[in-house]
Tab-separated table of C-alpha atoms in Angstrom:
chain	number	residue	atom	x	y	z
A	1	MET	CA	-73.141	189.357	218.696
A	2	GLN	CA	-72.242	191.709	215.855
A	3	ASP	CA	-75.249	190.495	213.849
A	4	LEU	CA	-77.449	191.093	216.882
A	5	GLU	CA	-76.180	194.651	217.295
A	6	SER	CA	-76.716	195.349	213.598
A	7	PHE	CA	-80.243	193.934	213.846
A	8	LYS	CA	-80.973	196.156	216.863
A	9	ASP	CA	-79.636	199.174	214.953
A	10	PHE	CA	-81.761	198.169	211.959
A	11	LEU	CA	-84.913	198.115	214.124
A	12	LEU	CA	-84.088	201.462	215.723
A	13	SER	CA	-83.557	203.071	212.317
A	14	SER	CA	-86.698	201.533	210.772
A	15	ASP	CA	-90.119	203.155	210.556
A	16	ARG	CA	-91.376	200.585	213.130
A	17	LYS	CA	-89.247	201.924	216.003
A	18	HIS	CA	-92.276	203.817	217.423
A	19	ALA	CA	-93.829	200.420	218.272
A	20	MET	CA	-90.970	199.555	220.634
A	21	ILE	CA	-91.565	200.563	224.258
A	22	ASN	CA	-88.317	199.075	225.540
A	23	TYR	CA	-85.511	196.745	224.430
A	24	HIS	CA	-82.349	195.089	225.764
A	25	ILE	CA	-79.824	192.423	224.794
A	26	GLU	CA	-79.252	189.536	227.179
A	27	HIS	CA	-77.728	186.047	226.676
A	28	ASN	CA	-77.069	186.772	223.000
A	29	GLU	CA	-80.749	187.485	222.370
A	30	LEU	CA	-82.696	190.689	221.758
A	31	PHE	CA	-85.766	191.336	223.925
A	32	VAL	CA	-88.322	193.891	222.739
A	33	ILE	CA	-91.440	195.126	224.541
A	34	LEU	CA	-94.079	196.298	222.076
A	35	GLY	CA	-97.267	198.279	222.350
A	36	LEU	CA	-100.242	195.928	221.988
A	37	ASN	CA	-101.689	197.789	218.985
A	38	PHE	CA	-98.442	197.450	217.006
A	39	LEU	CA	-97.983	193.688	217.433
A	40	ARG	CA	-99.401	192.400	214.139
A	41	ASP	CA	-97.771	195.070	211.983
A	42	PHE	CA	-94.415	194.504	213.688
A	43	LEU	CA	-94.575	190.716	213.205
A	44	VAL	CA	-95.473	191.045	209.516
A	45	PHE	CA	-92.567	193.471	209.121
A	46	LEU	CA	-90.155	190.984	210.752
A	47	LYS	CA	-91.406	187.996	208.777
A	48	THR	CA	-91.346	189.677	205.367
A	49	ASN	CA	-88.054	191.535	205.828
A	50	GLU	CA	-85.605	190.193	203.228
A	51	LYS	CA	-82.452	190.741	205.272
A	52	PHE	CA	-83.452	189.120	208.582
A	53	SER	CA	-86.622	187.157	207.743
A	54	PHE	CA	-88.012	185.863	211.053
A	55	GLN	CA	-90.012	183.025	209.480
A	56	VAL	CA	-90.371	180.785	212.562
A	57	LEU	CA	-92.444	181.334	215.700
A	58	THR	CA	-90.787	178.843	218.050
A	59	ASP	CA	-92.978	179.556	221.075
A	60	LEU	CA	-95.712	181.750	222.469
A	61	CYS	CA	-96.620	181.732	226.148
A	62	GLY	CA	-98.443	183.719	228.788
A	63	VAL	CA	-97.206	185.133	232.091
A	64	ASP	CA	-99.375	186.251	235.021
A	65	TYR	CA	-98.440	189.288	237.128
A	66	PRO	CA	-101.528	189.722	239.373
A	67	ASP	CA	-100.187	192.826	241.150
A	68	ARG	CA	-99.640	194.819	237.948
A	69	GLU	CA	-102.250	196.909	236.166
A	70	ASP	CA	-101.371	195.089	232.933
A	71	ARG	CA	-101.809	191.692	234.542
A	72	PHE	CA	-100.798	189.483	231.623
A	73	GLN	CA	-97.764	189.361	229.400
A	74	VAL	CA	-97.646	187.400	226.147
A	75	VAL	CA	-94.166	186.340	225.025
A	76	TYR	CA	-93.375	185.560	221.366
A	77	ASN	CA	-90.086	183.768	220.579
A	78	LEU	CA	-89.012	184.198	216.960
A	79	LEU	CA	-86.184	182.605	214.988
A	80	SER	CA	-84.486	183.789	211.811
A	81	LEU	CA	-83.015	180.833	209.935
A	82	THR	CA	-81.253	183.052	207.398
A	83	SER	CA	-79.329	185.140	209.947
A	84	ASN	CA	-79.391	182.668	212.880
A	85	LEU	CA	-80.892	185.243	215.249
A	86	ARG	CA	-83.446	184.871	218.011
A	87	LEU	CA	-85.850	187.592	219.063
A	88	THR	CA	-88.182	187.682	222.053
A	89	ILE	CA	-91.149	190.028	221.788
A	90	LYS	CA	-93.281	190.816	224.834
A	91	ILE	CA	-96.617	192.592	225.012
A	92	ASN	CA	-98.584	193.543	228.112
A	93	ALA	CA	-102.367	193.301	228.419
A	94	LYS	CA	-104.971	194.022	231.057
A	95	GLU	CA	-107.183	191.187	232.302
A	96	ASP	CA	-110.141	192.168	230.115
A	97	GLN	CA	-108.089	193.353	227.116
A	98	LEU	CA	-108.157	191.535	223.779
A	99	VAL	CA	-104.836	190.446	222.291
A	100	PRO	CA	-104.853	190.234	218.473
A	101	SER	CA	-104.359	186.705	217.154
A	102	VAL	CA	-101.341	186.126	214.919
A	103	CYS	CA	-102.465	182.737	213.519
A	104	ASP	CA	-102.669	184.132	210.001
A	105	ILE	CA	-99.072	185.398	210.257
A	106	TYR	CA	-97.559	182.345	211.991
A	107	SER	CA	-99.650	179.175	211.742
A	108	ALA	CA	-97.798	177.716	214.753
A	109	ALA	CA	-99.521	180.340	216.908
A	110	ASN	CA	-102.848	178.484	216.657
A	111	TRP	CA	-102.268	175.947	219.423
A	112	TYR	CA	-99.962	178.277	221.375
A	113	GLU	CA	-102.747	180.867	221.650
A	114	ARG	CA	-105.235	178.177	222.629
A	115	GLU	CA	-102.861	177.090	225.394
A	116	ALA	CA	-102.423	180.668	226.665
A	117	TRP	CA	-106.204	181.111	226.717
A	118	ASP	CA	-106.761	177.758	228.440
A	119	MET	CA	-104.096	178.271	231.107
A	120	TYR	CA	-104.363	182.046	231.721
A	121	GLY	CA	-107.638	183.255	230.229
A	122	ILE	CA	-105.895	185.591	227.765
A	123	TYR	CA	-108.429	186.137	224.986
A	124	PHE	CA	-107.055	186.318	221.434
A	125	SER	CA	-109.380	188.235	219.122
A	126	GLY	CA	-109.682	186.856	215.614
A	127	HIS	CA	-108.522	183.354	216.544
A	128	PRO	CA	-110.230	180.775	214.278
A	129	ASP	CA	-110.833	178.143	216.992
A	130	LEU	CA	-110.220	179.471	220.510
A	131	ARG	CA	-111.169	176.574	222.790
A	132	ARG	CA	-109.497	174.596	225.547
A	133	ILE	CA	-106.533	172.456	224.551
A	134	LEU	CA	-104.931	171.085	227.755
A	135	THR	CA	-107.844	170.925	230.191
A	136	ASP	CA	-111.162	169.205	229.542
A	137	TYR	CA	-114.060	171.190	228.124
A	138	GLY	CA	-116.000	171.204	231.403
A	139	PHE	CA	-113.070	172.715	233.305
A	140	ILE	CA	-113.806	175.908	235.247
A	141	GLY	CA	-111.121	178.565	235.561
A	142	HIS	CA	-107.586	178.983	234.262
A	143	PRO	CA	-105.062	176.904	236.245
A	144	MET	CA	-101.849	178.877	235.611
A	145	ARG	CA	-103.224	182.084	237.102
A	146	LYS	CA	-101.577	182.893	240.399
A	147	ASP	CA	-104.961	183.271	242.119
A	148	PHE	CA	-106.135	179.786	241.065
A	149	PRO	CA	-106.268	177.399	244.074
A	150	LEU	CA	-103.605	174.681	244.075
A	151	THR	CA	-106.190	171.950	244.590
A	152	GLY	CA	-108.513	173.248	241.889
A	153	PHE	CA	-112.286	173.263	242.250
A	154	SER	CA	-113.177	169.725	241.212
A	155	GLU	CA	-111.563	166.374	240.609
A	156	VAL	CA	-112.296	163.905	237.836
A	157	ARG	CA	-112.472	160.140	238.264
A	158	TYR	CA	-113.915	157.136	236.506
A	159	ASP	CA	-116.815	155.480	238.364
A	160	ILE	CA	-116.912	151.726	237.671
A	161	GLU	CA	-120.523	151.330	238.835
A	162	LYS	CA	-121.846	154.204	236.700
A	163	LYS	CA	-119.403	153.356	233.879
A	164	LYS	CA	-118.588	156.984	233.191
A	165	VAL	CA	-116.295	159.806	234.172
A	166	ILE	CA	-117.691	161.915	237.007
A	167	TYR	CA	-116.761	165.275	238.488
A	168	GLU	CA	-116.687	165.773	242.250
A	169	LYS	CA	-115.845	168.716	244.455
A	170	VAL	CA	-112.352	168.465	245.874
A	171	LYS	CA	-112.299	166.783	249.282
A	172	LEU	CA	-109.087	167.249	251.214
A	173	THR	CA	-108.184	164.563	253.752
A	174	GLN	CA	-106.475	167.245	255.793
A	175	ASP	CA	-107.593	170.833	256.166
A	176	PHE	CA	-105.376	173.501	254.690
A	177	ARG	CA	-102.828	174.689	257.241
A	178	SER	CA	-101.141	178.044	257.125
A	179	PHE	CA	-97.590	177.805	258.417
A	180	ASP	CA	-96.049	180.807	260.137
A	181	PHE	CA	-92.536	180.421	258.741
A	182	ALA	CA	-91.094	180.284	255.240
A	183	SER	CA	-89.207	176.995	255.508
A	184	PRO	CA	-89.543	174.030	257.884
A	185	TRP	CA	-85.755	174.060	258.205
A	186	GLU	CA	-85.735	177.582	259.645
A	187	GLY	CA	-87.866	176.694	262.656
A	188	THR	CA	-90.226	178.934	264.554
A	189	ASP	CA	-89.771	182.142	266.520
A	190	TYR	CA	-91.161	180.571	269.700
A	191	ILE	CA	-89.734	177.835	271.959
A	192	LEU	CA	-91.824	174.782	272.720
A	193	PRO	CA	-92.233	173.903	276.418
A	194	GLY	CA	-89.896	171.075	277.450
A	195	ASP	CA	-87.461	171.636	274.589
A	196	GLU	CA	-84.092	171.455	276.347
A	197	LYS	CA	-82.102	172.045	273.152
A	198	ALA	CA	-83.745	175.364	272.358
A	199	THR	CA	-81.701	178.495	272.975
A	200	LYS	CA	-83.160	181.762	274.094
């Protein structure tokens, strides 16, 4: 914890502190929210710093907040092997805003950014090969967005007669039903006729 506090103090006393919008320490890890325009410079600073040297990008993921003006958040998890510290950096972006790619800084970001684009539609400018990685190339939409339908738009199956994979519109055996209570265990607000056990 002492190393973490000294690292936080180091960041606040550095010439990069203007890039930090907010920060807090939780679960023995430092979380920093950065301005989008400062991301690349801040990551280069962290990676090349001799004292802390955050050489490893362990993960990069997207988060969807559809009710916020800055709908998407990109989360970068960094690890310093020399000081055994973890750092989580978050940036916020609007739906149509470009997020700068960090593939040239951390090579591990290549597939992580492709995944974030495939699942959320977050576009990374300057990415060398931004294409789908988890869904097939004919897929329409971004399935981790909160406004994406649970059933999707089409289903894929192999047709033995045609000897190829075909796409079909989703056909539900049962129409979608909207329930009027949060949990089936809570019950309803009304009493069914003939229900002797119901209390008024």
